XYZ file of C-alpha atoms in Angstrom:
434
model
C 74.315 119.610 120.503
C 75.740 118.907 123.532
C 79.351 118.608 124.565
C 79.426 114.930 125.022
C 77.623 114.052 121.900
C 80.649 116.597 120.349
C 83.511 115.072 122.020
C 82.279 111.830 120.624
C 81.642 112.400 117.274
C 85.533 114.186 117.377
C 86.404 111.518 117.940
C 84.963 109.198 116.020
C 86.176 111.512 113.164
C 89.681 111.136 114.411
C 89.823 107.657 114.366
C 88.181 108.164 110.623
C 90.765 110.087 109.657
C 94.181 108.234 111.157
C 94.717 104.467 111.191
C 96.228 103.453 114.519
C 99.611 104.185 113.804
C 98.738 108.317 113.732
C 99.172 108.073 109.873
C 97.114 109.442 107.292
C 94.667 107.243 105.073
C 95.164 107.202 101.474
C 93.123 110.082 99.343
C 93.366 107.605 96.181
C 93.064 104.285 95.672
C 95.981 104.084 93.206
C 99.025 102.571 93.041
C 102.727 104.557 92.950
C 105.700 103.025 92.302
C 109.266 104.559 93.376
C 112.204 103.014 91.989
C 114.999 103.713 93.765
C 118.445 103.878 92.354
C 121.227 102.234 95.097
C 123.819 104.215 92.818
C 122.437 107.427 93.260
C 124.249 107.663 96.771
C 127.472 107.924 94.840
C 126.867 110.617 92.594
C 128.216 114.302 93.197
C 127.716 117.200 94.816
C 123.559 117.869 95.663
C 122.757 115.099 93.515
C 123.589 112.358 95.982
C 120.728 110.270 97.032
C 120.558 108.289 100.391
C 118.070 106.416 101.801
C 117.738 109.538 104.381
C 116.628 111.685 101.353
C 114.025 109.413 100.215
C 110.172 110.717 101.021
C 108.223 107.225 101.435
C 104.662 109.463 101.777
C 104.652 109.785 98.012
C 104.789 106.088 97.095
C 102.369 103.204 98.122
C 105.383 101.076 96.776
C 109.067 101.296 96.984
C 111.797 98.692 94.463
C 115.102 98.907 94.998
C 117.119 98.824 92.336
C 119.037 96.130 91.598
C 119.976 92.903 93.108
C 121.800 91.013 89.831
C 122.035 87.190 89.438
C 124.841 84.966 90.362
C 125.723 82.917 87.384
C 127.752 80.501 89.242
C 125.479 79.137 91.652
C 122.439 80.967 89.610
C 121.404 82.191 92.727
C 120.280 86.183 93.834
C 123.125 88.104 95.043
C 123.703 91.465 95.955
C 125.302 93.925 92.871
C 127.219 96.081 96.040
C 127.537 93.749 99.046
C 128.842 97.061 101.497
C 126.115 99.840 100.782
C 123.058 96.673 100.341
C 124.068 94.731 103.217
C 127.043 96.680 105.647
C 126.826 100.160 105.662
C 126.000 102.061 108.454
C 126.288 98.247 110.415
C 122.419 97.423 109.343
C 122.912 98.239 105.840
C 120.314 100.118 102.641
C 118.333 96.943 102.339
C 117.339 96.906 105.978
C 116.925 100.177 105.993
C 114.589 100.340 103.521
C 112.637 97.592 104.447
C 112.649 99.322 107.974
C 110.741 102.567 106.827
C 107.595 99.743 106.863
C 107.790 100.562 111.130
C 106.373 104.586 110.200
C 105.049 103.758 107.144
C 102.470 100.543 107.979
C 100.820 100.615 104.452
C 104.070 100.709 102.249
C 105.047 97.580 100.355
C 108.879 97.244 99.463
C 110.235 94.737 96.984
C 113.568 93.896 95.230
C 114.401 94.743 91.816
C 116.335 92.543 89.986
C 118.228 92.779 86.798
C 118.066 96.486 84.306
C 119.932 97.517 81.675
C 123.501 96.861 82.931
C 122.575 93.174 83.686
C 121.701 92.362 80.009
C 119.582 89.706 79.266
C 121.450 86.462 78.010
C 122.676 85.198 81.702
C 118.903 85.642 82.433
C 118.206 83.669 79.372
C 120.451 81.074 80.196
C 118.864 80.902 83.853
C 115.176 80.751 82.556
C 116.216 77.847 80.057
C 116.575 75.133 82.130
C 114.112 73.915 85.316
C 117.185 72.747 87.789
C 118.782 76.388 87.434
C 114.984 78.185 87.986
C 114.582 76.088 91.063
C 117.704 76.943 92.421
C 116.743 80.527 91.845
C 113.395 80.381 93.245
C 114.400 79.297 96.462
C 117.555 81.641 96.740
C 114.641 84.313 95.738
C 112.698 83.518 99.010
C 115.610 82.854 101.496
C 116.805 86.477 100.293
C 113.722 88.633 100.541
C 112.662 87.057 103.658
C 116.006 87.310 105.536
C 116.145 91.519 104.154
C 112.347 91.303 104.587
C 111.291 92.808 101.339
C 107.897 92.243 100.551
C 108.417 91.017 96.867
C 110.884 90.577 93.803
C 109.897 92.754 90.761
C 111.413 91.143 87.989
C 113.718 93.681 85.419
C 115.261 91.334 82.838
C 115.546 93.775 79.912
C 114.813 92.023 77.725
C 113.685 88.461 76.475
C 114.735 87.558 73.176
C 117.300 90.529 72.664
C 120.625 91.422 73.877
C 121.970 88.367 74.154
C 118.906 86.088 74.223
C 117.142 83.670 72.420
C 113.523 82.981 70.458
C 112.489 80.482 73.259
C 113.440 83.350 76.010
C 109.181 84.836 75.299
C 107.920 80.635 76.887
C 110.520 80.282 78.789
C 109.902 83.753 80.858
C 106.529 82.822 81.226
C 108.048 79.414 82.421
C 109.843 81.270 84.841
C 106.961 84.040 86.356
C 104.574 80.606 86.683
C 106.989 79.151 88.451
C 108.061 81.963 91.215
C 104.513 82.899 91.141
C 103.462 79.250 92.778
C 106.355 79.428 95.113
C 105.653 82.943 96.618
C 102.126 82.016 97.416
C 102.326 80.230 100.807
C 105.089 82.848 102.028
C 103.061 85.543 100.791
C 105.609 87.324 98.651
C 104.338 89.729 95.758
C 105.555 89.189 92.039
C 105.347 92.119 89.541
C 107.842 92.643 86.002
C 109.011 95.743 84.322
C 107.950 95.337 80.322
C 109.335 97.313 77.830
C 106.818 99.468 76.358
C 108.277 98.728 72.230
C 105.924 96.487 70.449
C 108.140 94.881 68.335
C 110.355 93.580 71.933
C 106.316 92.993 73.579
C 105.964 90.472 70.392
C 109.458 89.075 70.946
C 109.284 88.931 74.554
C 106.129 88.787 76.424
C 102.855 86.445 76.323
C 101.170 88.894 77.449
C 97.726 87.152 78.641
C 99.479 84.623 80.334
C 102.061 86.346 82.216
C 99.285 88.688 83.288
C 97.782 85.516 85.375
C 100.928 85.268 87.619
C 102.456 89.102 87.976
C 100.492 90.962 90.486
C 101.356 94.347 88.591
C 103.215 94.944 85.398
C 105.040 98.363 84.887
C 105.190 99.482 81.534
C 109.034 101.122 80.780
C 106.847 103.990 78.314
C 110.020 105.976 78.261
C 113.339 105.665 75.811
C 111.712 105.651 72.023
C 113.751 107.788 71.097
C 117.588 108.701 71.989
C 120.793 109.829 70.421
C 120.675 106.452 68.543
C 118.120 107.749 66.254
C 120.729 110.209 64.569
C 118.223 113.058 65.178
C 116.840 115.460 68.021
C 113.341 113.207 69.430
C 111.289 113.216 72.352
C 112.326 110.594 75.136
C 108.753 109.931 76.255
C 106.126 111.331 74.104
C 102.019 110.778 75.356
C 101.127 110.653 71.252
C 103.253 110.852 68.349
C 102.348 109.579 64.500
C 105.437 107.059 64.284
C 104.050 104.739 67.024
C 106.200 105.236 69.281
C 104.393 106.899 72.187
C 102.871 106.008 75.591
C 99.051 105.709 74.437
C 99.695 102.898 71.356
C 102.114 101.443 74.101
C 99.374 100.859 76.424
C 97.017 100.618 73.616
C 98.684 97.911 72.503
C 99.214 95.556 75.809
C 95.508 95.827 76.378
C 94.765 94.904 73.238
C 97.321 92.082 73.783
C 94.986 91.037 76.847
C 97.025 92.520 79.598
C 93.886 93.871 82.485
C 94.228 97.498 82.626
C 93.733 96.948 86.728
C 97.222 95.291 86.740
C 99.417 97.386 84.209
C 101.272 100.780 85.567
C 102.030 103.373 83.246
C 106.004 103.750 84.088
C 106.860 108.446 83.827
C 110.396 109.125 83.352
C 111.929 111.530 85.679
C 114.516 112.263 83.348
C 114.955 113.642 79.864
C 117.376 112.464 76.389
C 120.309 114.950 75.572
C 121.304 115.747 72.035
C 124.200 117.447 70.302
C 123.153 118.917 66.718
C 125.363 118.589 64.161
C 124.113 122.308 63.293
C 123.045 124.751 65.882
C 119.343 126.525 65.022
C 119.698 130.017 63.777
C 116.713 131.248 66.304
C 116.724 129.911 69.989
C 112.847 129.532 69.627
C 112.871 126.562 67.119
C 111.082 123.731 67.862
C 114.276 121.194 67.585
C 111.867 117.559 66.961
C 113.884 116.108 63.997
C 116.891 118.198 63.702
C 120.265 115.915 62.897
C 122.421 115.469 66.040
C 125.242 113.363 67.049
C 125.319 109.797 68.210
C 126.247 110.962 71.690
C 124.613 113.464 73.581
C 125.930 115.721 76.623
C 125.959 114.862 80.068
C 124.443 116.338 83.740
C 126.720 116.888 86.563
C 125.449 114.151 88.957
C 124.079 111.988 86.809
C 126.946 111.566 84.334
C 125.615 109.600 81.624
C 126.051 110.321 77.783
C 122.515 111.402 76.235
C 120.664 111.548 79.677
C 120.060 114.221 82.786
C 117.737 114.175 85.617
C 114.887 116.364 85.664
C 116.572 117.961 89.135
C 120.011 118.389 86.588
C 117.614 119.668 83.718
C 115.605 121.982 85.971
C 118.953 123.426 87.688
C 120.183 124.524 85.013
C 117.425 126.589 83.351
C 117.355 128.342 87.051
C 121.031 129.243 86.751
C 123.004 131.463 84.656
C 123.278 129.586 81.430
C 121.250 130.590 78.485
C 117.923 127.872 78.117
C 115.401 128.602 75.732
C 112.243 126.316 76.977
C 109.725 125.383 74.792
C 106.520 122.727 74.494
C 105.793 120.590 71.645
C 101.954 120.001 71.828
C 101.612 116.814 69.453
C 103.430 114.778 71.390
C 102.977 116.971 75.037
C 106.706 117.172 75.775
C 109.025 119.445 77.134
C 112.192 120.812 75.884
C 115.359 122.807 76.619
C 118.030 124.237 74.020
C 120.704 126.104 74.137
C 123.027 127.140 71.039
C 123.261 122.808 69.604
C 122.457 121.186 72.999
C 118.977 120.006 73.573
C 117.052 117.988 75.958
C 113.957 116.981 75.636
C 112.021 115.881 79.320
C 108.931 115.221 81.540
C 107.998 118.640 82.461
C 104.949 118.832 85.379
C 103.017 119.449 83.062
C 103.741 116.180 80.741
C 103.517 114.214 83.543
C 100.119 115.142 85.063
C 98.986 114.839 81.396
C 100.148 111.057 81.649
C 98.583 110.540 85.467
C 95.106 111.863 83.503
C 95.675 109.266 80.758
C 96.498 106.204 83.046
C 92.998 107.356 85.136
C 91.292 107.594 82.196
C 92.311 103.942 81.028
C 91.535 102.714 84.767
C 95.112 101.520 85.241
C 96.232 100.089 88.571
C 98.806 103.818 88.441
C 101.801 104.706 87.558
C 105.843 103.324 88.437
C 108.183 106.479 88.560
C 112.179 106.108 86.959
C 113.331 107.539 89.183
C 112.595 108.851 92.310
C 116.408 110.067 93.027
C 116.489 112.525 90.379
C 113.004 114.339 91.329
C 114.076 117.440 92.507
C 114.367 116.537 96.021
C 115.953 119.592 97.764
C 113.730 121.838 96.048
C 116.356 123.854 94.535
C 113.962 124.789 91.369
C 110.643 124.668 93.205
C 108.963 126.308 96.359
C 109.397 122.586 98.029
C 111.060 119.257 97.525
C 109.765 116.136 94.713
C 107.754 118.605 92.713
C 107.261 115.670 90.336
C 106.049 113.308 92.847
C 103.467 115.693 94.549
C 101.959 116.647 91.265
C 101.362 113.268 90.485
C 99.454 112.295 94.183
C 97.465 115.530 93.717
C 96.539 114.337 90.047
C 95.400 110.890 91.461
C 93.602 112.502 94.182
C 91.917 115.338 91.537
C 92.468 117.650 95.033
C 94.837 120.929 95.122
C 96.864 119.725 98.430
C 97.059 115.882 98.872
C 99.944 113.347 99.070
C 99.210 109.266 99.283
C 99.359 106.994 102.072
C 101.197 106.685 104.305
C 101.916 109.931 105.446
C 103.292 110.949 108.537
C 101.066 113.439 110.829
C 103.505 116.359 111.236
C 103.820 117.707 114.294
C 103.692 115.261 117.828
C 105.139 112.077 116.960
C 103.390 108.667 116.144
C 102.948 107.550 119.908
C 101.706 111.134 121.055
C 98.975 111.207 118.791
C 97.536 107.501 119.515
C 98.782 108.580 123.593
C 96.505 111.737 122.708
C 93.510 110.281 120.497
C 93.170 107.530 123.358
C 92.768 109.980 126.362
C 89.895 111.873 123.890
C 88.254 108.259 123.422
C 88.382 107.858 127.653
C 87.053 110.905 128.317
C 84.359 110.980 125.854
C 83.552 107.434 127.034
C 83.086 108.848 130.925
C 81.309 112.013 129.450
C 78.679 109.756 128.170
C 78.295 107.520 131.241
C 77.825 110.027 133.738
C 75.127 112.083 131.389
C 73.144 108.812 130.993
């Protein structure tokens, strides 16, 4: 073959292989979803988590978590007005929405609501038209002047916590509604659904909302904490009480959600117990053992009953005493030492969830969340373990990440500077053979 036919086919495969922006092209056609935790900048010590920290290559979506409603004007507002809109003069909501300039194919929304929020100034928004229309258009003005792509919808949870029985119509009310108004400005809807049937039944009409939400991410994580009085798994993939991640999603597709818009949510963290007697060998498998109604705490997370698989993982690599084991009916993970256990996501659980949600032809998965991966690689050869075992699931390939990814090496504007002089010069190789 001669060397112009060979320049030219280089660099046809080039081109093949980068879009225009020098960036990789996607080795799966799934979707990944990073939440990302504003907070997580304030915790302590290595478990502070910037914007800076935050590896875009492993998610095809970013939502920052959480904008919270103003129940004055019932308008959108900001929960931390500095670190969202001042810091650093431009501010974490610009800054996010500015990693779109090196990563072209990554879609960033707004999250609004979670747990803290609660549900019944939600409920008392969603009850009456005047207030939703106010919302709506505070919705639009916001996420275009930040220039998020899209508001993903956390109001945990209708008809609970403070809500009421018409909270299930008037949600939908509400979706249909900001659904029609995002279409001309081309703004993208989705809705974090708890994964419980009983708050589904309460909460959700399923086949309708389904019409409006572009993608719906399942919360299959919290069936079981310190509430339940007794050591359980956080996130189990099967379990015989119904409480698991495959009757979850079982159950909404049954329920007539399309498998092509639901998104299997992994927890990257584990539930912490305290038992009220420790086990007399290390090695016993602690599901169902009595523990107290509040569990122990990480060091950066700091939250009763809950640590971050980077906290969980950090401390089985240092000098403290873990015993590790692996419960295989319901494929989870766990940690104890003398009457403190954890049970958690290992790698292993969650590539056995990324199998599930391809096998079920789901539109992917939704991580919670990506902050307490173990981004500095303290436990691991390299940083967000988690988050590369789940691309290289999705990709079934042993070295892989998903668009966009950054070509390492020159920068963006060497490689197009470089791939265009190979295009000219196979161009005049060609010319002066013929």
């Amino acid at each position: 073959m001669s060397f112009t036919v060979v320049t030219f086919l280089l660099t046809i495969l080039f081109f093949g292989t980068y879009d225009a922006h020098g960036l990789q092209k996607s080795k799966h056609n799934k979707v990944v979803v990073c939440y990302v935790a504003s907070w997580a900048a304030y915790r302590p010590y290595q478990g502070a988590f910037s914007i800076a920290n935050l590896r875009p290559e492993f998610c095809t979506h970013l939502v920052y978590a959480f904008a919270g409603l103003n129940v004055t004007s019932w308008t959108i507002r900001s929960l931390d007005p500095w670190a969202d809109t001042e810091k650093d003069v431009i501010g974490n909501y610009r800054k996010m929405t500015a990693l779109r300039q090196q990563y072209p194919g990554l879609k960033i929304s707004l999250g609004i609501g979670g747990w803290n929020e609660g549900s019944k100034n939600y409920s008392q928004l969603a009850s009456s038209p005047d207030r939703r229309r106010i919302f709506i258009a505070s919705t639009i003005e916001f996420l275009r002047m930040y220039e998020f792509d899209g508001l993903d919808l956390d109001w945990e949870f209708p008809g609970s916590r403070g809500g009421v029985p018409d909270d299930k119509l008037n949600f939908l009310r509400l979706v249909k509604e900001l659904s029609d108004a995002y279409r001309e400005p081309r703004l993208s809807l989705t809705a974090a659904i708890s994964a419980d049937k009983k708050t589904i039944d309460q909460a959700y009409n399923i086949p309708e909302i389904s019409k409006y939400l572009d993608h719906i991410f399942v919360m299959a994580y919290d069936y079981h904490g310190t509430w339940d009085k007794k050591a359980l798994p956080n996130s189990p993939l099967r379990s015989n009480d119904g409480l698991n991640v495959e009757d979850s999603i079982t159950y909404l597709l049954q329920q007539g959600a399309p498998a092509e818009k639901l998104v299997l949510g992994l927890p990257m963290y584990g539930r912490t117990y305290i038992l009220t007697t420790p086990p007399e060998k290390p090695d016993v498998n602690p599901i169902g053992l009595p523990a107290l109604t509040t569990g122990f705490k990480g060091p950066y997370t700091g939250q009763e009953g809950f640590m971050g698989f980077n906290e969980i993982c950090e401390a089985q690599t240092s000098s403290e005493v873990w015993t590790t084991g692996w419960d295989n009916d319901t494929n989870t993970a766990y940690a104890i030492k003398q009457n403190h256990v954890v049970f958690y996501d290992s790698i292993k659980s969650i590539e056995a969830k990324v199998e599930y949600a391809k096998k079920k032809k789901l539109a992917g998965v939704m991580v919670w969340s990506i902050d307490t991966d173990d981004f500095r690689g303290k436990c691991y050869k390299s940083e967000f373990p988690i988050m590369k075992a789940i691309n290289k699931v999705l990709a079934d390939t042993s070295d892989t990440l998903t668009s966009p990814v950054p070509v390492p090496g020159p920068n963006t504007s060497s490689v197009q500077f470089i791939s265009y002089i190979v295009l000219m010069l196979s161009i005049m190789m060609i010319y002066f053979t013929v």
